Short mmCIF file of N, CA, C and O in Angstrom, two decimals:
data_model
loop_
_atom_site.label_atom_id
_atom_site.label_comp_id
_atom_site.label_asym_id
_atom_site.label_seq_id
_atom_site.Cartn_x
_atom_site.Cartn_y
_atom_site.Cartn_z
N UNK A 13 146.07 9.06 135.53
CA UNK A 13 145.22 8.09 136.20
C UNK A 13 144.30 7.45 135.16
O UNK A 13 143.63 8.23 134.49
N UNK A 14 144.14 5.89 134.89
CA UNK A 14 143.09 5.55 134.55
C UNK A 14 142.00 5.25 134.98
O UNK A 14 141.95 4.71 136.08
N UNK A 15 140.78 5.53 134.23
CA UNK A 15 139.55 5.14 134.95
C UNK A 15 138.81 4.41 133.70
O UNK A 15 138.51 4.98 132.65
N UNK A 16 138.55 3.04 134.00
CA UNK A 16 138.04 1.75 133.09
C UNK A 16 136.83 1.77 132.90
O UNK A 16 136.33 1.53 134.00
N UNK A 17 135.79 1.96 131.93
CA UNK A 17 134.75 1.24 132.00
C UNK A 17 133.86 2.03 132.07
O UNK A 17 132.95 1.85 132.87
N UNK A 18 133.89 3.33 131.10
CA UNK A 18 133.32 4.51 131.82
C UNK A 18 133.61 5.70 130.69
O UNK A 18 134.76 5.94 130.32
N UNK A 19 132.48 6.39 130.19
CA UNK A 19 131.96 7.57 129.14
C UNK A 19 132.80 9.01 129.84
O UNK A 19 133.45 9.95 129.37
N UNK A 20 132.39 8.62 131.15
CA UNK A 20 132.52 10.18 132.06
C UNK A 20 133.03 9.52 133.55
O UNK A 20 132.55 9.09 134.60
N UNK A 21 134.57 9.78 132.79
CA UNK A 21 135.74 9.81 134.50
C UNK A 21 135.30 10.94 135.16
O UNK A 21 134.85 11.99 134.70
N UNK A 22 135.50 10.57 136.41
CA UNK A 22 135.87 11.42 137.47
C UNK A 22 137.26 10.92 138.22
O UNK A 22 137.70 10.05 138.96
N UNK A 23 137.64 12.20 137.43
CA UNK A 23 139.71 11.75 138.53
C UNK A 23 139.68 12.21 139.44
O UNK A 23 138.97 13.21 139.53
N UNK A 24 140.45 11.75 140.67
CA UNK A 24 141.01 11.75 141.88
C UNK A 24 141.69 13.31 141.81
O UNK A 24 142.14 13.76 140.76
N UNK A 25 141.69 13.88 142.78
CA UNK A 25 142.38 14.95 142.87
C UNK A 25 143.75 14.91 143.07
O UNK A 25 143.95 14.21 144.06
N UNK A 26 144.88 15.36 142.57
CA UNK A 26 146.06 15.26 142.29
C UNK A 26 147.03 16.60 142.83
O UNK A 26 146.48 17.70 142.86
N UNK A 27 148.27 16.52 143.19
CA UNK A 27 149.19 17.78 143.41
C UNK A 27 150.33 17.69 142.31
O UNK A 27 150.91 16.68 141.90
N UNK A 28 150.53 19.28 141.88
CA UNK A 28 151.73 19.29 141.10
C UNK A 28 151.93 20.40 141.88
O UNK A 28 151.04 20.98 142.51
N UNK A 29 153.27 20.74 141.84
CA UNK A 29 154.18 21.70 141.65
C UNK A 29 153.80 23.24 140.92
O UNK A 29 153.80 23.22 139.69
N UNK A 30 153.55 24.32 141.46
CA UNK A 30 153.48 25.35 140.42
C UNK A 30 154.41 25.30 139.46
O UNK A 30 154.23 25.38 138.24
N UNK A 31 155.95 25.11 140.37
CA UNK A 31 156.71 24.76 139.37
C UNK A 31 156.79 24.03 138.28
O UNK A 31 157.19 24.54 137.23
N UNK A 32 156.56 23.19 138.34
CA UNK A 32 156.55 22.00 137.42
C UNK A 32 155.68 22.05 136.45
O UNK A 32 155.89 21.35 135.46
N UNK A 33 154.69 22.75 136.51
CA UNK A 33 153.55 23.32 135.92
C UNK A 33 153.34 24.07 135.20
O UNK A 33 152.47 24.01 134.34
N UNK A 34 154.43 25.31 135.49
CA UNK A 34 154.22 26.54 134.84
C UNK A 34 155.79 27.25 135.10
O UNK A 34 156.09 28.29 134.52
N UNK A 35 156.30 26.88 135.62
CA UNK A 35 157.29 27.40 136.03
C UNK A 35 157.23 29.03 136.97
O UNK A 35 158.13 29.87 136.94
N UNK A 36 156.42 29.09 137.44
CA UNK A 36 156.02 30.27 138.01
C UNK A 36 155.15 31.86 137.24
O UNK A 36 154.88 32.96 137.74
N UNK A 37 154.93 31.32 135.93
CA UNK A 37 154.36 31.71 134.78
C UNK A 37 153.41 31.58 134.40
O UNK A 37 153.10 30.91 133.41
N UNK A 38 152.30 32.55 135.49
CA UNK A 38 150.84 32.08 135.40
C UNK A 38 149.92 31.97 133.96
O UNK A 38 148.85 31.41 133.75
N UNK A 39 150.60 32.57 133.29
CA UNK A 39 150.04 32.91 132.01
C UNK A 39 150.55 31.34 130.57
O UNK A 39 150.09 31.07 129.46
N UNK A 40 151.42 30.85 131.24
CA UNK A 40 152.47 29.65 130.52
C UNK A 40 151.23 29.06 129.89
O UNK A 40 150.24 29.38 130.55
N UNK A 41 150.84 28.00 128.41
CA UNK A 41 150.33 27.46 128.08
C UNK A 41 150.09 25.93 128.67
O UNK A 41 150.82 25.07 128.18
N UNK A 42 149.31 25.60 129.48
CA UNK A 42 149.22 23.95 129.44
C UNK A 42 148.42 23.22 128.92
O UNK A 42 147.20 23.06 128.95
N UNK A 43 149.28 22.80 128.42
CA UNK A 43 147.99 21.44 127.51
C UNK A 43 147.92 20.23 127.93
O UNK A 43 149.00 19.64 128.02
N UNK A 44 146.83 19.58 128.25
CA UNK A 44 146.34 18.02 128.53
C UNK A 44 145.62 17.63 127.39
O UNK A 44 144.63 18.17 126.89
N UNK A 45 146.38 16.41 126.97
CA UNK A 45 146.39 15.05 126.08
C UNK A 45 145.20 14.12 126.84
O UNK A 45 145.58 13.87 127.98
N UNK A 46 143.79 13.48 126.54
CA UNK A 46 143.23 12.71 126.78
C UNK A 46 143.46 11.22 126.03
O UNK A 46 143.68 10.98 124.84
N UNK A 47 143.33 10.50 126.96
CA UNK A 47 143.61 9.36 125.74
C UNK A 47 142.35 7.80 126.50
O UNK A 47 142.31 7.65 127.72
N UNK A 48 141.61 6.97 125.67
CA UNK A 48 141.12 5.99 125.77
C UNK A 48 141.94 5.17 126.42
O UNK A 48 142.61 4.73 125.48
N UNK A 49 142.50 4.46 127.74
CA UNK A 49 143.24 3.00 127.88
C UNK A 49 142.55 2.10 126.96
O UNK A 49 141.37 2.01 126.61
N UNK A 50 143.66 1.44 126.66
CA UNK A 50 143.60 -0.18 126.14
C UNK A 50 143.96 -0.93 126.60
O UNK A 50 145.14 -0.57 126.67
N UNK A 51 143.91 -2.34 127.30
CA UNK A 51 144.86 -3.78 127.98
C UNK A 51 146.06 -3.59 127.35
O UNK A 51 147.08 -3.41 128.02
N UNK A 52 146.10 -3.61 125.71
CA UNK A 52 147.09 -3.76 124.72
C UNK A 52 148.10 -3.09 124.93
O UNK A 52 149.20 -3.64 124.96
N UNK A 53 147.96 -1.79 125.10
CA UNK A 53 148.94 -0.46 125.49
C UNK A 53 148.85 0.68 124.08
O UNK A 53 149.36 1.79 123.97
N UNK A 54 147.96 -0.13 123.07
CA UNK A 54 147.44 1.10 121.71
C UNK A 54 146.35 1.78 122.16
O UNK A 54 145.23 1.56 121.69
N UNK A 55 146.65 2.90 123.35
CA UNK A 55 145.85 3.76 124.11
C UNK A 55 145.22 4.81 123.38
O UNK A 55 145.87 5.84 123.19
N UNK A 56 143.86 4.68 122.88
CA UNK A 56 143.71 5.75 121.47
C UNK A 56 143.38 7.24 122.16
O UNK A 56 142.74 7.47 123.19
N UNK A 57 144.18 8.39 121.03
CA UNK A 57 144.11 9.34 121.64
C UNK A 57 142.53 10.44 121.55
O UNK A 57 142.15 10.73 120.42
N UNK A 58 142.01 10.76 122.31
CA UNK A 58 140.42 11.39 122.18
C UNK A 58 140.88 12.80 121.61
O UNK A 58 140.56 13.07 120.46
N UNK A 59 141.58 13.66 122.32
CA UNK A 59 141.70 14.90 122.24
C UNK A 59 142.59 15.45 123.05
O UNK A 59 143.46 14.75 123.58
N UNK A 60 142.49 16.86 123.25
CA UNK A 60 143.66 17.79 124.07
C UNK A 60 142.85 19.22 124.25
O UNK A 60 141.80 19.63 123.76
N UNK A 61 143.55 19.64 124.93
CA UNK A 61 142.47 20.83 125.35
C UNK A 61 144.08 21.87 126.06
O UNK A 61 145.14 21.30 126.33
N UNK A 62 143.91 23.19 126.20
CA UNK A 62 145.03 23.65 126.73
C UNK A 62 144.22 24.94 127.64
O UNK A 62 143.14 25.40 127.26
N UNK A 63 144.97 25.45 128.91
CA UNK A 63 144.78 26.09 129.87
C UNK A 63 146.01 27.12 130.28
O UNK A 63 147.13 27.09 129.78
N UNK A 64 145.59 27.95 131.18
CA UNK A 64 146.92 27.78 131.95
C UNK A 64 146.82 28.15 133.45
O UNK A 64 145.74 28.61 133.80
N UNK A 65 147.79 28.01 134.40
CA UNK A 65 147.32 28.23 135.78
C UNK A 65 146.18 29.34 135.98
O UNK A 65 145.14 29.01 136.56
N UNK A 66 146.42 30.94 135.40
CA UNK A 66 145.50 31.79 135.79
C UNK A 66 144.33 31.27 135.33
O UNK A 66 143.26 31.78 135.65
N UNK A 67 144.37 30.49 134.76
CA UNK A 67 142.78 29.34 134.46
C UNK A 67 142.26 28.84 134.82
O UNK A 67 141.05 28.81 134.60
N UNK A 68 143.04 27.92 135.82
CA UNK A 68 142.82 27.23 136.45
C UNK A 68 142.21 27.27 137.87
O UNK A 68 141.33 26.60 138.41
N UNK A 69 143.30 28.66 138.41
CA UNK A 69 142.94 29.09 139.40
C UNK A 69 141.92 30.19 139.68
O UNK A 69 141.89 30.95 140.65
N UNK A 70 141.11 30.11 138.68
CA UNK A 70 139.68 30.78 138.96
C UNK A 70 138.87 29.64 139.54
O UNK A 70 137.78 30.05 139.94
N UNK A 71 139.04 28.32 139.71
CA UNK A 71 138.32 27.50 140.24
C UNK A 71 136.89 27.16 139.41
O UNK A 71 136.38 27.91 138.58
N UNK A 72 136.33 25.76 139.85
CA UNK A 72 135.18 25.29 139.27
C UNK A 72 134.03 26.70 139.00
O UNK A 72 133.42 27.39 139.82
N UNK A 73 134.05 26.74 137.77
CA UNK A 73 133.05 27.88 136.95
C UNK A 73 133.05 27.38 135.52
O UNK A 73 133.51 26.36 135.01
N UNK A 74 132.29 28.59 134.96
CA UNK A 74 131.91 28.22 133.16
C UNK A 74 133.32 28.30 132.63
O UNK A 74 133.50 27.90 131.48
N UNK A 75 134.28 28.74 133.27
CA UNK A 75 135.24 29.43 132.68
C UNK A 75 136.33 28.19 132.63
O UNK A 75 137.35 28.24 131.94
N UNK A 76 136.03 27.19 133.37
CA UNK A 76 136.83 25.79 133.53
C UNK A 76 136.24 24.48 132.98
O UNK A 76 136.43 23.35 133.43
N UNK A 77 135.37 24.90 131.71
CA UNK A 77 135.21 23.86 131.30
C UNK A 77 135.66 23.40 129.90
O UNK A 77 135.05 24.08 129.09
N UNK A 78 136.52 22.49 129.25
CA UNK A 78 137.21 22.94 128.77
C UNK A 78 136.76 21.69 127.37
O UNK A 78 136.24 20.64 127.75
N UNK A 79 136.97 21.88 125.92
CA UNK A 79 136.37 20.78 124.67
C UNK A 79 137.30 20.37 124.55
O UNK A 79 138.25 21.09 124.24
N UNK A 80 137.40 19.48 124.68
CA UNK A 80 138.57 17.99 124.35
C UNK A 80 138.28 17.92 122.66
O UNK A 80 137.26 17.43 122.17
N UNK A 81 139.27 18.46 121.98
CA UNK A 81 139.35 18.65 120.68
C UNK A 81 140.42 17.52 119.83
O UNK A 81 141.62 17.51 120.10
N UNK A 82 139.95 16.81 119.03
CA UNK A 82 140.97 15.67 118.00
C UNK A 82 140.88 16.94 116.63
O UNK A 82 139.85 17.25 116.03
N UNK A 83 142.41 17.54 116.40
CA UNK A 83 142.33 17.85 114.91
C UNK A 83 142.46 16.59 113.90
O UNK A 83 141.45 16.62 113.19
N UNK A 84 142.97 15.92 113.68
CA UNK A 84 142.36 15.11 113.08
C UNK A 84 140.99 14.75 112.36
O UNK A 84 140.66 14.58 111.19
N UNK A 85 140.26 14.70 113.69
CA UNK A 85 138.61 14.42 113.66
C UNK A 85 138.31 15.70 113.13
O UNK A 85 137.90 15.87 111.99
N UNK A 86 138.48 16.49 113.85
CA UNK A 86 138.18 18.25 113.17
C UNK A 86 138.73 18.62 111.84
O UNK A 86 138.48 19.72 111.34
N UNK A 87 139.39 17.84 111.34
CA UNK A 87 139.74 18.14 109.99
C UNK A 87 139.31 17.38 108.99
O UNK A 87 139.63 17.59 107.83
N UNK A 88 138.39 16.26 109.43
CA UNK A 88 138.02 14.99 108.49
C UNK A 88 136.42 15.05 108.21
O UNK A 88 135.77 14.78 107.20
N UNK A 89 135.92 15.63 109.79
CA UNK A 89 134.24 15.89 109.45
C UNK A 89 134.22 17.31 109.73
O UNK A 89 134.84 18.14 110.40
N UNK A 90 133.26 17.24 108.92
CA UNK A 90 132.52 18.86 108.85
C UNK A 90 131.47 19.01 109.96
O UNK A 90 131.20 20.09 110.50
N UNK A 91 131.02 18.08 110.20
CA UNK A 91 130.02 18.34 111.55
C UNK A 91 131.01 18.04 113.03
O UNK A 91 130.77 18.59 114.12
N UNK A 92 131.72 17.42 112.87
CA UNK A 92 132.61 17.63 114.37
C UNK A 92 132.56 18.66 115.09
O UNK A 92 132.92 19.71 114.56
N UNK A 93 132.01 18.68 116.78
CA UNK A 93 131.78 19.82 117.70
C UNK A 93 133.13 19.57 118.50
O UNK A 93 134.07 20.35 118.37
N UNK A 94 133.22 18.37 119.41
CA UNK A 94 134.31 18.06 120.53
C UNK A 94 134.26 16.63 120.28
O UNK A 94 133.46 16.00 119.58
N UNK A 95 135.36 16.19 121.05
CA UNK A 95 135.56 14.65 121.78
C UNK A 95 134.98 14.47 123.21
O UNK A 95 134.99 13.53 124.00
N UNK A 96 134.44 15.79 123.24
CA UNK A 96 133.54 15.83 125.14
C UNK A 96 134.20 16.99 125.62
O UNK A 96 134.55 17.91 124.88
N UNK A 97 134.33 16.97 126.60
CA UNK A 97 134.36 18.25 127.73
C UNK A 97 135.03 17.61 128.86
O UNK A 97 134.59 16.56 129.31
N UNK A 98 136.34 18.36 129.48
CA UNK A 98 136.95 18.09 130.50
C UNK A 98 136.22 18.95 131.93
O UNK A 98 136.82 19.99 131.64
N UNK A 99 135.62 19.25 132.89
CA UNK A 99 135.23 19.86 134.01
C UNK A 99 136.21 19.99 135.47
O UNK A 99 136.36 19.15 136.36
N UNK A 100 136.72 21.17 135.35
CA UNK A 100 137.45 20.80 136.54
C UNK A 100 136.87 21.46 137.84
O UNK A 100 136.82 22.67 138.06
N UNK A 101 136.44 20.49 138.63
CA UNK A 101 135.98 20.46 139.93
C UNK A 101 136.06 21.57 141.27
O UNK A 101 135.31 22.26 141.96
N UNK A 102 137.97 21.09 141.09
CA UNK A 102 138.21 21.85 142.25
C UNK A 102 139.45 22.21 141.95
O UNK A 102 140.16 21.64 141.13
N UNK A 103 139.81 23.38 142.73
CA UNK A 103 141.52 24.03 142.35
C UNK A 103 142.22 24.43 143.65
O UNK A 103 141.94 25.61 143.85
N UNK A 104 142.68 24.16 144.21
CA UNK A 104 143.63 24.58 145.83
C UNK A 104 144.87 24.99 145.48
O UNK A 104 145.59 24.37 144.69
N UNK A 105 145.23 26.18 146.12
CA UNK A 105 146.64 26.46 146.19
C UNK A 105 147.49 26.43 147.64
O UNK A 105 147.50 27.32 148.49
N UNK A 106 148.09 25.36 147.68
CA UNK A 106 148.61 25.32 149.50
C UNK A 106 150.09 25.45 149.32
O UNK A 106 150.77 24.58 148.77
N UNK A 107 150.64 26.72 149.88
CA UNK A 107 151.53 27.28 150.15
C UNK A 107 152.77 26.43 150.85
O UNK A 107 152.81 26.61 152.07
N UNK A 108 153.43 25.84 150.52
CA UNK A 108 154.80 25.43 151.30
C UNK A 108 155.98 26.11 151.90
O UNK A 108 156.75 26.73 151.17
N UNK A 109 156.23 26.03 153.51
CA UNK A 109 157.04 27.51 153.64
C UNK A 109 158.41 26.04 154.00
O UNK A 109 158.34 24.83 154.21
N UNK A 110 159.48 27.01 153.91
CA UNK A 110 160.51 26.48 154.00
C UNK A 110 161.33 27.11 155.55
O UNK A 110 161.10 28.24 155.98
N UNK A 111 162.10 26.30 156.10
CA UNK A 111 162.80 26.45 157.48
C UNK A 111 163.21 28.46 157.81
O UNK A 111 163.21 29.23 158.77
N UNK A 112 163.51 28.48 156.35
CA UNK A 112 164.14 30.23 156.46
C UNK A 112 162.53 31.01 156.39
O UNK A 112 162.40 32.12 156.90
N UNK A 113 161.69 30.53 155.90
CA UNK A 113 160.71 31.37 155.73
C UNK A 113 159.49 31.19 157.15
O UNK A 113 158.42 31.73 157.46
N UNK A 114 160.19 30.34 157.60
CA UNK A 114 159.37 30.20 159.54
C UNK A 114 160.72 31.12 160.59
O UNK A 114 160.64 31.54 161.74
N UNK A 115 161.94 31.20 159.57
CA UNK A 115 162.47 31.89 160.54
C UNK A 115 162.14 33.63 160.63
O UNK A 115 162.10 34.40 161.59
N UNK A 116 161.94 33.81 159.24
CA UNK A 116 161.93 35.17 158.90
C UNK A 116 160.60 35.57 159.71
O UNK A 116 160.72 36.66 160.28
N UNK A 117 159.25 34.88 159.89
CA UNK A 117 158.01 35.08 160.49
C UNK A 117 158.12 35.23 162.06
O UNK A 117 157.19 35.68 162.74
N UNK A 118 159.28 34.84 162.57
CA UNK A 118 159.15 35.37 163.86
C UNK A 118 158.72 33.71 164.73
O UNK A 118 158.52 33.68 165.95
#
């Protein structure tokens, strides 16, 4: 999602797939790529930061906030801390049952 015009997005809340995500591998590495939009489409990249579901799914705490890191930048200055801080809000897990699994429940 882009958000224009603005130091500190706030994104829309979104659904993935555990699957797709992690493959059922709570422990799996995920990493998110931040990047600046441009009109042009030379979208410059800020940083990346990596998680993984059991991370995630501790929900909004200290423990979900995460430094949007450029090695690059981290390798060029010596005073470099972050590119900012990602905050994640909120975390839901909603269960999808399938036709056999309403049959098996009775």
């Amino acid at each position: 999602e882009v958000i224009k015009n603005t130091l500190n997005p706030v994104w829309q809340p979104f659904t993935i797939p555990v699957r797709a995500l992690c493959n059922g591998d709570y422990d799996r590495t995920v990493k998110v790529d931040v990047y600046d939009w441009d009109r042009d489409g030379s979208h410059d990249f800020i940083g990346e930061f990596t998680t993984s579901y059991r991370e995630l799914s501790r929900g909004q705490s200290q423990f979900n906030v995460y430094e949007v890191l450029n090695p690059k930048k981290k390798g060029k200055k010596k005073k470099y801390i972050n590119s900012g801080t990602v905050t994640l809000l909120s975390f839901k897990v909603e269960s999808e049952y399938t036709f056999v699994d309403f049959i098996r429940g009775g």
